[in-house]
Amino acid sequence: MPLMDLERLTDGLSTTWTGYLRDWDRSLRSGNYPETTRYNYILASAQLARYLAEHSPDSEASAAAEDPAEVTKARIEAFQSWMIETRSAATAVNKHKALQQFFKWLMHDAAEIDRSPLERVRLPKAPTKLVPVIDDAVTTQLLEACKGKDFLSLRDEAIIRLFCNTGARLSEVANLTLDDVDLKTESVVFHGKGAKVRRVRIGARTARALSRYLRARAKRKGADMPALWLADRGGRPLNANGVKIRLKRLGKVAGLAGLHAHQWRHTYAHQWKLAGGDTGDLMLLLGWSSDAMPRHYGASAAAERAQEIQVRMGIGDDV
């Protein structure tokens, strides 16, 4: 999870833009928005301000670069086009959604504008990105890569097994505390998006991996810290970015390029559906509130599920 640095994000922006973004961040914090969400929102708004000041072909964009109240529909559309050209359509979609929230706040809370410039701006069309699921053999290969009794191996095995066993988000696993783990009931408490909290059961192998890690952790510098995961050196907590980097390194050792934690989330959803699990139960386990999410996750393996069901049903085989 990015560490929120408002000074860095607003560096070089006009006094007016900086003031608004500080006020907005204060409002987001009071609404208990996660740090990642706040970071992405503020980043998108700051990028718009810098685009208007440095990249806009509009000779009259300087007023909008000084004051967001001067931003128009045409300037938002130009910014989106620039994002598509320099980044990607998917990135432009994310920026559009973040800016919607900023100008909504500027209109309703700050009462500085009468209409949002995004009111009639179309959401960019982005191609659907199918996240590949992870075969069990691949997870086994990763676990082999971190096999051992040293602290690092024990920690990495516990982390991988949690991802595989629960389908939890990167931030949810990374932000676990000692109090979130209950080995008596073999369960963990995840703190998800929107301040949603859920308890999830874990399997025997994951519980055993956690137990072994906790015994090793108790002997380390920083053992009195509340964070569950400790860095290899220095008695510091291992944050989400550290987990992300570690997974990539383990993936390279195992010959798996581009490995990321979210693949296990897609895999979990795929295997749940393949086993005939209830969609409502899946939503509860993975912390979803929208029924669109179960359709999206595991979509890359939808054809495989359909073929499995076709074979099981045997339509036409008895003719």
PDB file of C-alpha atoms in Angstrom:
ATOM      1  CA  MET A   1       0.000   0.000   0.000  1.00  0.00           C
ATOM      2  CA  PRO A   2       1.436   3.411  -0.911  1.00  0.00           C
ATOM      3  CA  LEU A   3       2.436   5.539   2.063  1.00  0.00           C
ATOM      4  CA  MET A   4       0.451   8.772   1.935  1.00  0.00           C
ATOM      5  CA  ASP A   5       2.834  11.728   1.468  1.00  0.00           C
ATOM      6  CA  LEU A   6       0.695  14.765   0.783  1.00  0.00           C
ATOM      7  CA  GLU A   7       3.710  17.076   0.572  1.00  0.00           C
ATOM      8  CA  ARG A   8       5.208  15.009  -2.234  1.00  0.00           C
ATOM      9  CA  LEU A   9       1.902  14.533  -4.069  1.00  0.00           C
ATOM     10  CA  THR A  10       1.151  18.266  -4.107  1.00  0.00           C
ATOM     11  CA  ASP A  11       4.717  19.437  -4.700  1.00  0.00           C
ATOM     12  CA  GLY A  12       4.764  22.146  -7.361  1.00  0.00           C
ATOM     13  CA  LEU A  13       0.997  22.629  -7.489  1.00  0.00           C
ATOM     14  CA  SER A  14      -0.603  26.030  -7.081  1.00  0.00           C
ATOM     15  CA  THR A  15      -1.560  27.205  -3.613  1.00  0.00           C
ATOM     16  CA  THR A  16      -5.253  26.868  -4.527  1.00  0.00           C
ATOM     17  CA  TRP A  17      -4.967  23.283  -5.824  1.00  0.00           C
ATOM     18  CA  THR A  18      -2.829  22.290  -2.816  1.00  0.00           C
ATOM     19  CA  GLY A  19      -5.305  23.822  -0.374  1.00  0.00           C
ATOM     20  CA  TYR A  20      -8.260  22.030  -1.929  1.00  0.00           C
ATOM     21  CA  LEU A  21      -6.457  18.682  -1.978  1.00  0.00           C
ATOM     22  CA  ARG A  22      -5.462  19.071   1.674  1.00  0.00           C
ATOM     23  CA  ASP A  23      -9.059  19.849   2.594  1.00  0.00           C
ATOM     24  CA  TRP A  24     -10.318  16.915   0.540  1.00  0.00           C
ATOM     25  CA  ASP A  25      -7.839  14.538   2.146  1.00  0.00           C
ATOM     26  CA  ARG A  26      -9.010  15.715   5.568  1.00  0.00           C
ATOM     27  CA  SER A  27     -12.587  14.963   4.507  1.00  0.00           C
ATOM     28  CA  LEU A  28     -11.593  11.513   3.230  1.00  0.00           C
ATOM     29  CA  ARG A  29      -9.776  10.738   6.485  1.00  0.00           C
ATOM     30  CA  SER A  30     -12.807  11.763   8.508  1.00  0.00           C
ATOM     31  CA  GLY A  31     -14.849   9.382   6.364  1.00  0.00           C
ATOM     32  CA  ASN A  32     -12.398   6.554   7.225  1.00  0.00           C
ATOM     33  CA  TYR A  33     -11.332   5.999   3.619  1.00  0.00           C
ATOM     34  CA  PRO A  34      -8.419   3.535   3.317  1.00  0.00           C
ATOM     35  CA  GLU A  35      -4.988   5.053   2.750  1.00  0.00           C
ATOM     36  CA  THR A  36      -4.697   3.385  -0.665  1.00  0.00           C
ATOM     37  CA  THR A  37      -7.969   4.972  -1.811  1.00  0.00           C
ATOM     38  CA  ARG A  38      -6.938   8.390  -0.535  1.00  0.00           C
ATOM     39  CA  TYR A  39      -3.579   8.075  -2.260  1.00  0.00           C
ATOM     40  CA  ASN A  40      -5.127   7.147  -5.607  1.00  0.00           C
ATOM     41  CA  TYR A  41      -7.728   9.918  -5.389  1.00  0.00           C
ATOM     42  CA  ILE A  42      -5.214  12.647  -4.529  1.00  0.00           C
ATOM     43  CA  LEU A  43      -2.708  11.344  -7.086  1.00  0.00           C
ATOM     44  CA  ALA A  44      -5.247  11.526  -9.934  1.00  0.00           C
ATOM     45  CA  SER A  45      -6.225  15.090  -9.022  1.00  0.00           C
ATOM     46  CA  ALA A  46      -2.596  16.199  -8.743  1.00  0.00           C
ATOM     47  CA  GLN A  47      -1.846  14.600 -12.121  1.00  0.00           C
ATOM     48  CA  LEU A  48      -4.684  16.569 -13.695  1.00  0.00           C
ATOM     49  CA  ALA A  49      -3.299  19.805 -12.221  1.00  0.00           C
ATOM     50  CA  ARG A  50       0.216  19.044 -13.541  1.00  0.00           C
ATOM     51  CA  TYR A  51      -1.157  18.101 -16.966  1.00  0.00           C
ATOM     52  CA  LEU A  52      -2.942  21.450 -17.197  1.00  0.00           C
ATOM     53  CA  ALA A  53       0.223  23.296 -16.199  1.00  0.00           C
ATOM     54  CA  GLU A  54       2.791  21.348 -18.225  1.00  0.00           C
ATOM     55  CA  HIS A  55       1.220  19.303 -21.038  1.00  0.00           C
ATOM     56  CA  SER A  56      -2.101  20.822 -22.084  1.00  0.00           C
ATOM     57  CA  PRO A  57      -2.125  22.185 -25.671  1.00  0.00           C
ATOM     58  CA  ASP A  58      -4.821  24.645 -24.542  1.00  0.00           C
ATOM     59  CA  SER A  59      -3.202  28.071 -24.280  1.00  0.00           C
ATOM     60  CA  GLU A  60      -5.887  29.125 -21.810  1.00  0.00           C
ATOM     61  CA  ALA A  61      -5.417  26.148 -19.461  1.00  0.00           C
ATOM     62  CA  SER A  62      -3.258  28.174 -17.070  1.00  0.00           C
ATOM     63  CA  ALA A  63      -6.322  29.368 -15.145  1.00  0.00           C
ATOM     64  CA  ALA A  64      -7.396  25.756 -14.546  1.00  0.00           C
ATOM     65  CA  ALA A  65      -3.812  24.868 -13.552  1.00  0.00           C
ATOM     66  CA  GLU A  66      -4.163  27.479 -10.818  1.00  0.00           C
ATOM     67  CA  ASP A  67      -7.727  26.692  -9.704  1.00  0.00           C
ATOM     68  CA  PRO A  68      -9.705  23.429 -10.142  1.00  0.00           C
ATOM     69  CA  ALA A  69     -12.911  25.475 -10.259  1.00  0.00           C
ATOM     70  CA  GLU A  70     -11.781  26.555 -13.747  1.00  0.00           C
ATOM     71  CA  VAL A  71     -11.554  22.989 -15.114  1.00  0.00           C
ATOM     72  CA  THR A  72     -13.953  22.358 -18.002  1.00  0.00           C
ATOM     73  CA  LYS A  73     -15.384  19.274 -19.703  1.00  0.00           C
ATOM     74  CA  ALA A  74     -13.069  19.771 -22.677  1.00  0.00           C
ATOM     75  CA  ARG A  75     -10.005  19.867 -20.430  1.00  0.00           C
ATOM     76  CA  ILE A  76     -11.039  16.667 -18.662  1.00  0.00           C
ATOM     77  CA  GLU A  77     -11.506  14.963 -22.040  1.00  0.00           C
ATOM     78  CA  ALA A  78      -8.074  16.174 -23.177  1.00  0.00           C
ATOM     79  CA  PHE A  79      -6.538  14.840 -19.953  1.00  0.00           C
ATOM     80  CA  GLN A  80      -8.215  11.450 -20.470  1.00  0.00           C
ATOM     81  CA  SER A  81      -6.934  11.268 -24.052  1.00  0.00           C
ATOM     82  CA  TRP A  82      -3.438  12.098 -22.822  1.00  0.00           C
ATOM     83  CA  MET A  83      -3.664   9.379 -20.160  1.00  0.00           C
ATOM     84  CA  ILE A  84      -4.730   6.810 -22.764  1.00  0.00           C
ATOM     85  CA  GLU A  85      -1.831   7.799 -25.034  1.00  0.00           C
ATOM     86  CA  THR A  86       0.859   7.962 -22.350  1.00  0.00           C
ATOM     87  CA  ARG A  87      -0.378   5.233 -19.978  1.00  0.00           C
ATOM     88  CA  SER A  88      -3.345   3.040 -20.896  1.00  0.00           C
ATOM     89  CA  ALA A  89      -7.113   3.045 -21.242  1.00  0.00           C
ATOM     90  CA  ALA A  90      -7.396   1.151 -17.955  1.00  0.00           C
ATOM     91  CA  THR A  91      -5.373   3.852 -16.179  1.00  0.00           C
ATOM     92  CA  ALA A  92      -7.588   6.544 -17.750  1.00  0.00           C
ATOM     93  CA  VAL A  93     -10.648   4.738 -16.342  1.00  0.00           C
ATOM     94  CA  ASN A  94      -9.175   4.804 -12.839  1.00  0.00           C
ATOM     95  CA  LYS A  95      -8.315   8.509 -13.126  1.00  0.00           C
ATOM     96  CA  HIS A  96     -11.845   9.281 -14.372  1.00  0.00           C
ATOM     97  CA  LYS A  97     -13.404   7.574 -11.346  1.00  0.00           C
ATOM     98  CA  ALA A  98     -11.079   9.357  -8.910  1.00  0.00           C
ATOM     99  CA  LEU A  99     -11.746  12.758 -10.487  1.00  0.00           C
ATOM    100  CA  GLN A 100     -15.479  12.131 -10.279  1.00  0.00           C
ATOM    101  CA  GLN A 101     -15.090  11.942  -6.522  1.00  0.00           C
ATOM    102  CA  PHE A 102     -12.917  15.074  -6.331  1.00  0.00           C
ATOM    103  CA  PHE A 103     -15.277  17.293  -8.317  1.00  0.00           C
ATOM    104  CA  LYS A 104     -18.271  15.814  -6.494  1.00  0.00           C
ATOM    105  CA  TRP A 105     -16.633  16.940  -3.239  1.00  0.00           C
ATOM    106  CA  LEU A 106     -15.739  20.318  -4.749  1.00  0.00           C
ATOM    107  CA  MET A 107     -19.386  20.788  -5.728  1.00  0.00           C
ATOM    108  CA  HIS A 108     -21.261  19.457  -2.686  1.00  0.00           C
ATOM    109  CA  ASP A 109     -18.894  19.817   0.260  1.00  0.00           C
ATOM    110  CA  ALA A 110     -16.670  22.715  -0.687  1.00  0.00           C
ATOM    111  CA  ALA A 111     -19.514  24.425  -2.620  1.00  0.00           C
ATOM    112  CA  GLU A 112     -17.001  25.969  -5.042  1.00  0.00           C
ATOM    113  CA  ILE A 113     -18.639  24.847  -8.317  1.00  0.00           C
ATOM    114  CA  ASP A 114     -22.245  24.460  -9.469  1.00  0.00           C
ATOM    115  CA  ARG A 115     -21.662  21.529 -11.840  1.00  0.00           C
ATOM    116  CA  SER A 116     -18.991  18.895 -12.146  1.00  0.00           C
ATOM    117  CA  PRO A 117     -16.947  19.079 -15.385  1.00  0.00           C
ATOM    118  CA  LEU A 118     -17.202  15.277 -15.514  1.00  0.00           C
ATOM    119  CA  GLU A 119     -21.005  15.366 -15.666  1.00  0.00           C
ATOM    120  CA  ARG A 120     -21.120  14.621 -19.394  1.00  0.00           C
ATOM    121  CA  VAL A 121     -17.664  13.109 -19.886  1.00  0.00           C
ATOM    122  CA  ARG A 122     -17.778   9.494 -21.027  1.00  0.00           C
ATOM    123  CA  LEU A 123     -15.932   6.838 -19.094  1.00  0.00           C
ATOM    124  CA  PRO A 124     -13.090   5.570 -21.342  1.00  0.00           C
ATOM    125  CA  LYS A 125     -13.600   2.113 -22.777  1.00  0.00           C
ATOM    126  CA  ALA A 126     -10.919  -0.268 -21.637  1.00  0.00           C
ATOM    127  CA  PRO A 127     -10.400  -3.841 -22.833  1.00  0.00           C
ATOM    128  CA  THR A 128     -11.244  -6.476 -20.258  1.00  0.00           C
ATOM    129  CA  LYS A 129      -8.070  -7.801 -18.703  1.00  0.00           C
ATOM    130  CA  LEU A 130      -8.325 -11.464 -17.830  1.00  0.00           C
ATOM    131  CA  VAL A 131      -6.133 -12.379 -14.882  1.00  0.00           C
ATOM    132  CA  PRO A 132      -4.820 -15.937 -15.270  1.00  0.00           C
ATOM    133  CA  VAL A 133      -5.519 -18.347 -12.437  1.00  0.00           C
ATOM    134  CA  ILE A 134      -2.652 -20.185 -10.747  1.00  0.00           C
ATOM    135  CA  ASP A 135      -2.402 -23.917 -11.139  1.00  0.00           C
ATOM    136  CA  ASP A 136      -1.859 -25.879  -7.915  1.00  0.00           C
ATOM    137  CA  ALA A 137       1.419 -27.147  -9.347  1.00  0.00           C
ATOM    138  CA  VAL A 138       2.649 -23.559  -9.608  1.00  0.00           C
ATOM    139  CA  THR A 139       1.864 -22.850  -5.942  1.00  0.00           C
ATOM    140  CA  THR A 140       3.647 -26.091  -5.014  1.00  0.00           C
ATOM    141  CA  GLN A 141       6.632 -24.913  -7.055  1.00  0.00           C
ATOM    142  CA  LEU A 142       6.661 -21.615  -5.134  1.00  0.00           C
ATOM    143  CA  LEU A 143       6.460 -23.376  -1.787  1.00  0.00           C
ATOM    144  CA  GLU A 144       9.433 -25.491  -2.834  1.00  0.00           C
ATOM    145  CA  ALA A 145      11.334 -22.259  -3.555  1.00  0.00           C
ATOM    146  CA  CYS A 146      10.913 -21.146   0.062  1.00  0.00           C
ATOM    147  CA  LYS A 147      11.374 -24.508   1.715  1.00  0.00           C
ATOM    148  CA  GLY A 148      13.560 -24.405   4.814  1.00  0.00           C
ATOM    149  CA  LYS A 149      13.673 -23.780   8.552  1.00  0.00           C
ATOM    150  CA  ASP A 150      15.195 -20.309   8.468  1.00  0.00           C
ATOM    151  CA  PHE A 151      13.046 -17.286   9.390  1.00  0.00           C
ATOM    152  CA  LEU A 152      12.632 -16.026   5.821  1.00  0.00           C
ATOM    153  CA  SER A 153      11.487 -19.411   4.497  1.00  0.00           C
ATOM    154  CA  LEU A 154       8.997 -19.909   7.323  1.00  0.00           C
ATOM    155  CA  ARG A 155       7.561 -16.420   6.831  1.00  0.00           C
ATOM    156  CA  ASP A 156       7.282 -16.731   3.060  1.00  0.00           C
ATOM    157  CA  GLU A 157       5.581 -20.137   3.252  1.00  0.00           C
ATOM    158  CA  ALA A 158       2.989 -18.776   5.693  1.00  0.00           C
ATOM    159  CA  ILE A 159       2.293 -15.791   3.424  1.00  0.00           C
ATOM    160  CA  ILE A 160       1.886 -17.900   0.272  1.00  0.00           C
ATOM    161  CA  ARG A 161      -0.348 -20.420   2.004  1.00  0.00           C
ATOM    162  CA  LEU A 162      -2.588 -17.604   3.303  1.00  0.00           C
ATOM    163  CA  PHE A 163      -3.027 -16.178  -0.197  1.00  0.00           C
ATOM    164  CA  CYS A 164      -3.745 -19.596  -1.669  1.00  0.00           C
ATOM    165  CA  ASN A 165      -6.003 -20.754   1.171  1.00  0.00           C
ATOM    166  CA  THR A 166      -8.130 -17.625   1.602  1.00  0.00           C
ATOM    167  CA  GLY A 167      -8.049 -15.630  -1.642  1.00  0.00           C
ATOM    168  CA  ALA A 168      -7.431 -12.493   0.420  1.00  0.00           C
ATOM    169  CA  ARG A 169      -6.191  -9.208  -1.021  1.00  0.00           C
ATOM    170  CA  LEU A 170      -2.528  -8.192  -0.835  1.00  0.00           C
ATOM    171  CA  SER A 171      -3.289  -5.392   1.647  1.00  0.00           C
ATOM    172  CA  GLU A 172      -5.437  -7.699   3.803  1.00  0.00           C
ATOM    173  CA  VAL A 173      -2.689 -10.278   4.232  1.00  0.00           C
ATOM    174  CA  ALA A 174       0.071  -7.681   4.571  1.00  0.00           C
ATOM    175  CA  ASN A 175      -1.777  -5.684   7.235  1.00  0.00           C
ATOM    176  CA  LEU A 176      -2.568  -8.608   9.536  1.00  0.00           C
ATOM    177  CA  THR A 177      -1.663  -8.167  13.199  1.00  0.00           C
ATOM    178  CA  LEU A 178      -0.864 -10.792  15.808  1.00  0.00           C
ATOM    179  CA  ASP A 179      -4.337 -10.304  17.273  1.00  0.00           C
ATOM    180  CA  ASP A 180      -5.931 -11.132  13.901  1.00  0.00           C
ATOM    181  CA  VAL A 181      -4.613 -14.705  14.011  1.00  0.00           C
ATOM    182  CA  ASP A 182      -6.433 -17.291  16.146  1.00  0.00           C
ATOM    183  CA  LEU A 183      -4.811 -20.694  15.863  1.00  0.00           C
ATOM    184  CA  LYS A 184      -7.242 -22.195  18.384  1.00  0.00           C
ATOM    185  CA  THR A 185     -10.122 -21.764  15.952  1.00  0.00           C
ATOM    186  CA  GLU A 186      -7.795 -21.873  12.912  1.00  0.00           C
ATOM    187  CA  SER A 187      -9.059 -18.548  11.598  1.00  0.00           C
ATOM    188  CA  VAL A 188      -7.827 -15.070  10.712  1.00  0.00           C
ATOM    189  CA  VAL A 189      -9.559 -11.693  10.709  1.00  0.00           C
ATOM    190  CA  PHE A 190      -9.122  -9.616   7.552  1.00  0.00           C
ATOM    191  CA  HIS A 191      -9.689  -5.860   7.440  1.00  0.00           C
ATOM    192  CA  GLY A 192     -10.975  -5.239   3.926  1.00  0.00           C
ATOM    193  CA  LYS A 193     -12.025  -2.311   1.798  1.00  0.00           C
ATOM    194  CA  GLY A 194     -14.572   0.104   3.189  1.00  0.00           C
ATOM    195  CA  ALA A 195     -13.632  -0.825   6.782  1.00  0.00           C
ATOM    196  CA  LYS A 196     -15.275  -4.247   6.298  1.00  0.00           C
ATOM    197  CA  VAL A 197     -14.031  -6.873   8.752  1.00  0.00           C
ATOM    198  CA  ARG A 198     -14.472 -10.610   8.195  1.00  0.00           C
ATOM    199  CA  ARG A 199     -13.249 -13.779   9.891  1.00  0.00           C
ATOM    200  CA  VAL A 200     -12.076 -16.561   7.569  1.00  0.00           C
ATOM    201  CA  ARG A 201     -11.213 -20.158   8.419  1.00  0.00           C
ATOM    202  CA  ILE A 202      -7.847 -21.534   7.322  1.00  0.00           C
ATOM    203  CA  GLY A 203      -6.784 -25.084   6.540  1.00  0.00           C
ATOM    204  CA  ALA A 204      -4.547 -27.298   8.655  1.00  0.00           C
ATOM    205  CA  ARG A 205      -1.435 -26.745   6.497  1.00  0.00           C
ATOM    206  CA  THR A 206      -1.830 -22.967   6.600  1.00  0.00           C
ATOM    207  CA  ALA A 207      -2.383 -23.064  10.387  1.00  0.00           C
ATOM    208  CA  ARG A 208       0.741 -25.200  10.786  1.00  0.00           C
ATOM    209  CA  ALA A 209       2.781 -22.810   8.609  1.00  0.00           C
ATOM    210  CA  LEU A 210       1.577 -19.847  10.689  1.00  0.00           C
ATOM    211  CA  SER A 211       2.362 -21.663  13.940  1.00  0.00           C
ATOM    212  CA  ARG A 212       5.913 -22.411  12.796  1.00  0.00           C
ATOM    213  CA  TYR A 213       6.394 -18.819  11.672  1.00  0.00           C
ATOM    214  CA  LEU A 214       5.087 -17.423  14.979  1.00  0.00           C
ATOM    215  CA  ARG A 215       7.555 -19.544  16.941  1.00  0.00           C
ATOM    216  CA  ALA A 216      10.424 -18.218  14.818  1.00  0.00           C
ATOM    217  CA  ARG A 217       9.040 -14.671  15.005  1.00  0.00           C
ATOM    218  CA  ALA A 218       9.024 -14.754  18.819  1.00  0.00           C
ATOM    219  CA  LYS A 219      12.832 -14.960  18.771  1.00  0.00           C
ATOM    220  CA  ARG A 220      13.309 -12.006  16.429  1.00  0.00           C
ATOM    221  CA  LYS A 221      14.050  -8.372  17.043  1.00  0.00           C
ATOM    222  CA  GLY A 222      10.723  -6.540  16.881  1.00  0.00           C
ATOM    223  CA  ALA A 223       8.745  -9.511  18.232  1.00  0.00           C
ATOM    224  CA  ASP A 224       6.795  -7.131  20.501  1.00  0.00           C
ATOM    225  CA  MET A 225       5.415  -5.223  17.501  1.00  0.00           C
ATOM    226  CA  PRO A 226       1.709  -5.725  16.668  1.00  0.00           C
ATOM    227  CA  ALA A 227       2.318  -6.333  12.935  1.00  0.00           C
ATOM    228  CA  LEU A 228       2.235 -10.043  12.048  1.00  0.00           C
ATOM    229  CA  TRP A 229       4.926  -9.966   9.364  1.00  0.00           C
ATOM    230  CA  LEU A 230       8.452  -8.854  10.183  1.00  0.00           C
ATOM    231  CA  ALA A 231      11.130  -7.890   7.671  1.00  0.00           C
ATOM    232  CA  ASP A 232      14.174 -10.105   7.422  1.00  0.00           C
ATOM    233  CA  ARG A 233      16.390  -7.467   9.041  1.00  0.00           C
ATOM    234  CA  GLY A 234      16.090  -4.537  11.396  1.00  0.00           C
ATOM    235  CA  GLY A 235      13.082  -5.591  13.450  1.00  0.00           C
ATOM    236  CA  ARG A 236      10.733  -3.687  11.145  1.00  0.00           C
ATOM    237  CA  PRO A 237       7.273  -4.671   9.932  1.00  0.00           C
ATOM    238  CA  LEU A 238       6.984  -6.012   6.376  1.00  0.00           C
ATOM    239  CA  ASN A 239       4.502  -3.772   4.542  1.00  0.00           C
ATOM    240  CA  ALA A 240       2.376  -4.539   1.476  1.00  0.00           C
ATOM    241  CA  ASN A 241       5.012  -3.311  -0.944  1.00  0.00           C
ATOM    242  CA  GLY A 242       7.560  -5.550   0.761  1.00  0.00           C
ATOM    243  CA  VAL A 243       5.270  -8.567   0.341  1.00  0.00           C
ATOM    244  CA  LYS A 244       4.717  -7.638  -3.313  1.00  0.00           C
ATOM    245  CA  ILE A 245       8.463  -7.423  -3.990  1.00  0.00           C
ATOM    246  CA  ARG A 246       9.129 -10.682  -2.148  1.00  0.00           C
ATOM    247  CA  LEU A 247       6.523 -12.545  -4.225  1.00  0.00           C
ATOM    248  CA  LYS A 248       8.112 -11.291  -7.446  1.00  0.00           C
ATOM    249  CA  ARG A 249      11.520 -12.490  -6.279  1.00  0.00           C
ATOM    250  CA  LEU A 250      10.187 -15.903  -5.317  1.00  0.00           C
ATOM    251  CA  GLY A 251       8.393 -16.063  -8.664  1.00  0.00           C
ATOM    252  CA  LYS A 252      11.658 -15.435 -10.514  1.00  0.00           C
ATOM    253  CA  VAL A 253      13.412 -18.149  -8.502  1.00  0.00           C
ATOM    254  CA  ALA A 254      10.623 -20.553  -9.437  1.00  0.00           C
ATOM    255  CA  GLY A 255      10.712 -19.411 -13.072  1.00  0.00           C
ATOM    256  CA  LEU A 256       7.361 -17.589 -12.866  1.00  0.00           C
ATOM    257  CA  ALA A 257       7.496 -14.126 -14.391  1.00  0.00           C
ATOM    258  CA  GLY A 258       4.948 -11.497 -13.381  1.00  0.00           C
ATOM    259  CA  LEU A 259       3.627 -13.300 -10.312  1.00  0.00           C
ATOM    260  CA  HIS A 260       1.317 -11.194  -8.117  1.00  0.00           C
ATOM    261  CA  ALA A 261      -0.907 -11.873  -5.120  1.00  0.00           C
ATOM    262  CA  HIS A 262      -4.192 -11.074  -6.868  1.00  0.00           C
ATOM    263  CA  GLN A 263      -3.839 -14.161  -9.046  1.00  0.00           C
ATOM    264  CA  TRP A 264      -4.626 -16.327  -6.024  1.00  0.00           C
ATOM    265  CA  ARG A 265      -7.812 -14.320  -5.465  1.00  0.00           C
ATOM    266  CA  HIS A 266      -8.934 -15.109  -9.005  1.00  0.00           C
ATOM    267  CA  THR A 267      -7.864 -18.731  -8.532  1.00  0.00           C
ATOM    268  CA  TYR A 268      -9.856 -19.017  -5.299  1.00  0.00           C
ATOM    269  CA  ALA A 269     -13.002 -17.714  -7.040  1.00  0.00           C
ATOM    270  CA  HIS A 270     -12.448 -20.075  -9.988  1.00  0.00           C
ATOM    271  CA  GLN A 271     -11.990 -23.161  -7.810  1.00  0.00           C
ATOM    272  CA  TRP A 272     -14.995 -22.209  -5.664  1.00  0.00           C
ATOM    273  CA  LYS A 273     -17.221 -21.964  -8.738  1.00  0.00           C
ATOM    274  CA  LEU A 274     -15.770 -25.163 -10.201  1.00  0.00           C
ATOM    275  CA  ALA A 275     -16.716 -27.004  -7.001  1.00  0.00           C
ATOM    276  CA  GLY A 276     -20.286 -25.678  -7.241  1.00  0.00           C
ATOM    277  CA  GLY A 277     -19.947 -23.285  -4.297  1.00  0.00           C
ATOM    278  CA  ASP A 278     -22.680 -20.736  -3.578  1.00  0.00           C
ATOM    279  CA  THR A 279     -22.011 -17.264  -5.015  1.00  0.00           C
ATOM    280  CA  GLY A 280     -23.400 -15.524  -1.925  1.00  0.00           C
ATOM    281  CA  ASP A 281     -21.039 -17.467   0.319  1.00  0.00           C
ATOM    282  CA  LEU A 282     -18.123 -16.603  -1.977  1.00  0.00           C
ATOM    283  CA  MET A 283     -18.986 -12.900  -1.685  1.00  0.00           C
ATOM    284  CA  LEU A 284     -18.920 -13.139   2.102  1.00  0.00           C
ATOM    285  CA  LEU A 285     -15.609 -15.002   2.167  1.00  0.00           C
ATOM    286  CA  LEU A 286     -13.860 -12.602  -0.209  1.00  0.00           C
ATOM    287  CA  GLY A 287     -15.390  -9.431   1.221  1.00  0.00           C
ATOM    288  CA  TRP A 288     -17.423  -8.364  -1.812  1.00  0.00           C
ATOM    289  CA  SER A 289     -20.582  -6.268  -1.692  1.00  0.00           C
ATOM    290  CA  SER A 290     -21.227  -6.124  -5.453  1.00  0.00           C
ATOM    291  CA  ASP A 291     -22.477  -9.207  -7.302  1.00  0.00           C
ATOM    292  CA  ALA A 292     -20.487  -8.018 -10.338  1.00  0.00           C
ATOM    293  CA  MET A 293     -17.273  -9.156  -8.655  1.00  0.00           C
ATOM    294  CA  PRO A 294     -17.957 -12.912  -8.760  1.00  0.00           C
ATOM    295  CA  ARG A 295     -18.519 -12.594 -12.523  1.00  0.00           C
ATOM    296  CA  HIS A 296     -15.208 -10.796 -12.996  1.00  0.00           C
ATOM    297  CA  TYR A 297     -13.014 -12.965 -10.805  1.00  0.00           C
ATOM    298  CA  GLY A 298     -11.951 -16.247 -12.319  1.00  0.00           C
ATOM    299  CA  ALA A 299     -13.305 -15.077 -15.700  1.00  0.00           C
ATOM    300  CA  SER A 300     -10.132 -16.216 -17.481  1.00  0.00           C
ATOM    301  CA  ALA A 301     -11.012 -19.832 -16.574  1.00  0.00           C
ATOM    302  CA  ALA A 302     -14.745 -19.584 -17.315  1.00  0.00           C
ATOM    303  CA  ALA A 303     -14.430 -21.782 -20.424  1.00  0.00           C
ATOM    304  CA  GLU A 304     -12.755 -24.512 -18.373  1.00  0.00           C
ATOM    305  CA  ARG A 305     -15.629 -24.465 -15.872  1.00  0.00           C
ATOM    306  CA  ALA A 306     -18.184 -24.650 -18.670  1.00  0.00           C
ATOM    307  CA  GLN A 307     -16.441 -27.670 -20.180  1.00  0.00           C
ATOM    308  CA  GLU A 308     -16.286 -29.415 -16.800  1.00  0.00           C
ATOM    309  CA  ILE A 309     -20.025 -28.894 -16.338  1.00  0.00           C
ATOM    310  CA  GLN A 310     -20.682 -30.081 -19.901  1.00  0.00           C
ATOM    311  CA  VAL A 311     -18.837 -33.348 -19.262  1.00  0.00           C
ATOM    312  CA  ARG A 312     -20.603 -33.815 -15.910  1.00  0.00           C
ATOM    313  CA  MET A 313     -24.060 -33.216 -17.388  1.00  0.00           C
ATOM    314  CA  GLY A 314     -23.379 -35.479 -20.385  1.00  0.00           C
ATOM    315  CA  ILE A 315     -26.062 -33.860 -22.548  1.00  0.00           C
ATOM    316  CA  GLY A 316     -26.668 -36.027 -25.618  1.00  0.00           C
ATOM    317  CA  ASP A 317     -24.477 -38.910 -24.411  1.00  0.00           C
ATOM    318  CA  ASP A 318     -27.436 -41.235 -23.851  1.00  0.00           C
ATOM    319  CA  VAL A 319     -29.064 -40.792 -27.246  1.00  0.00           C
TER     320      VAL A 319
END
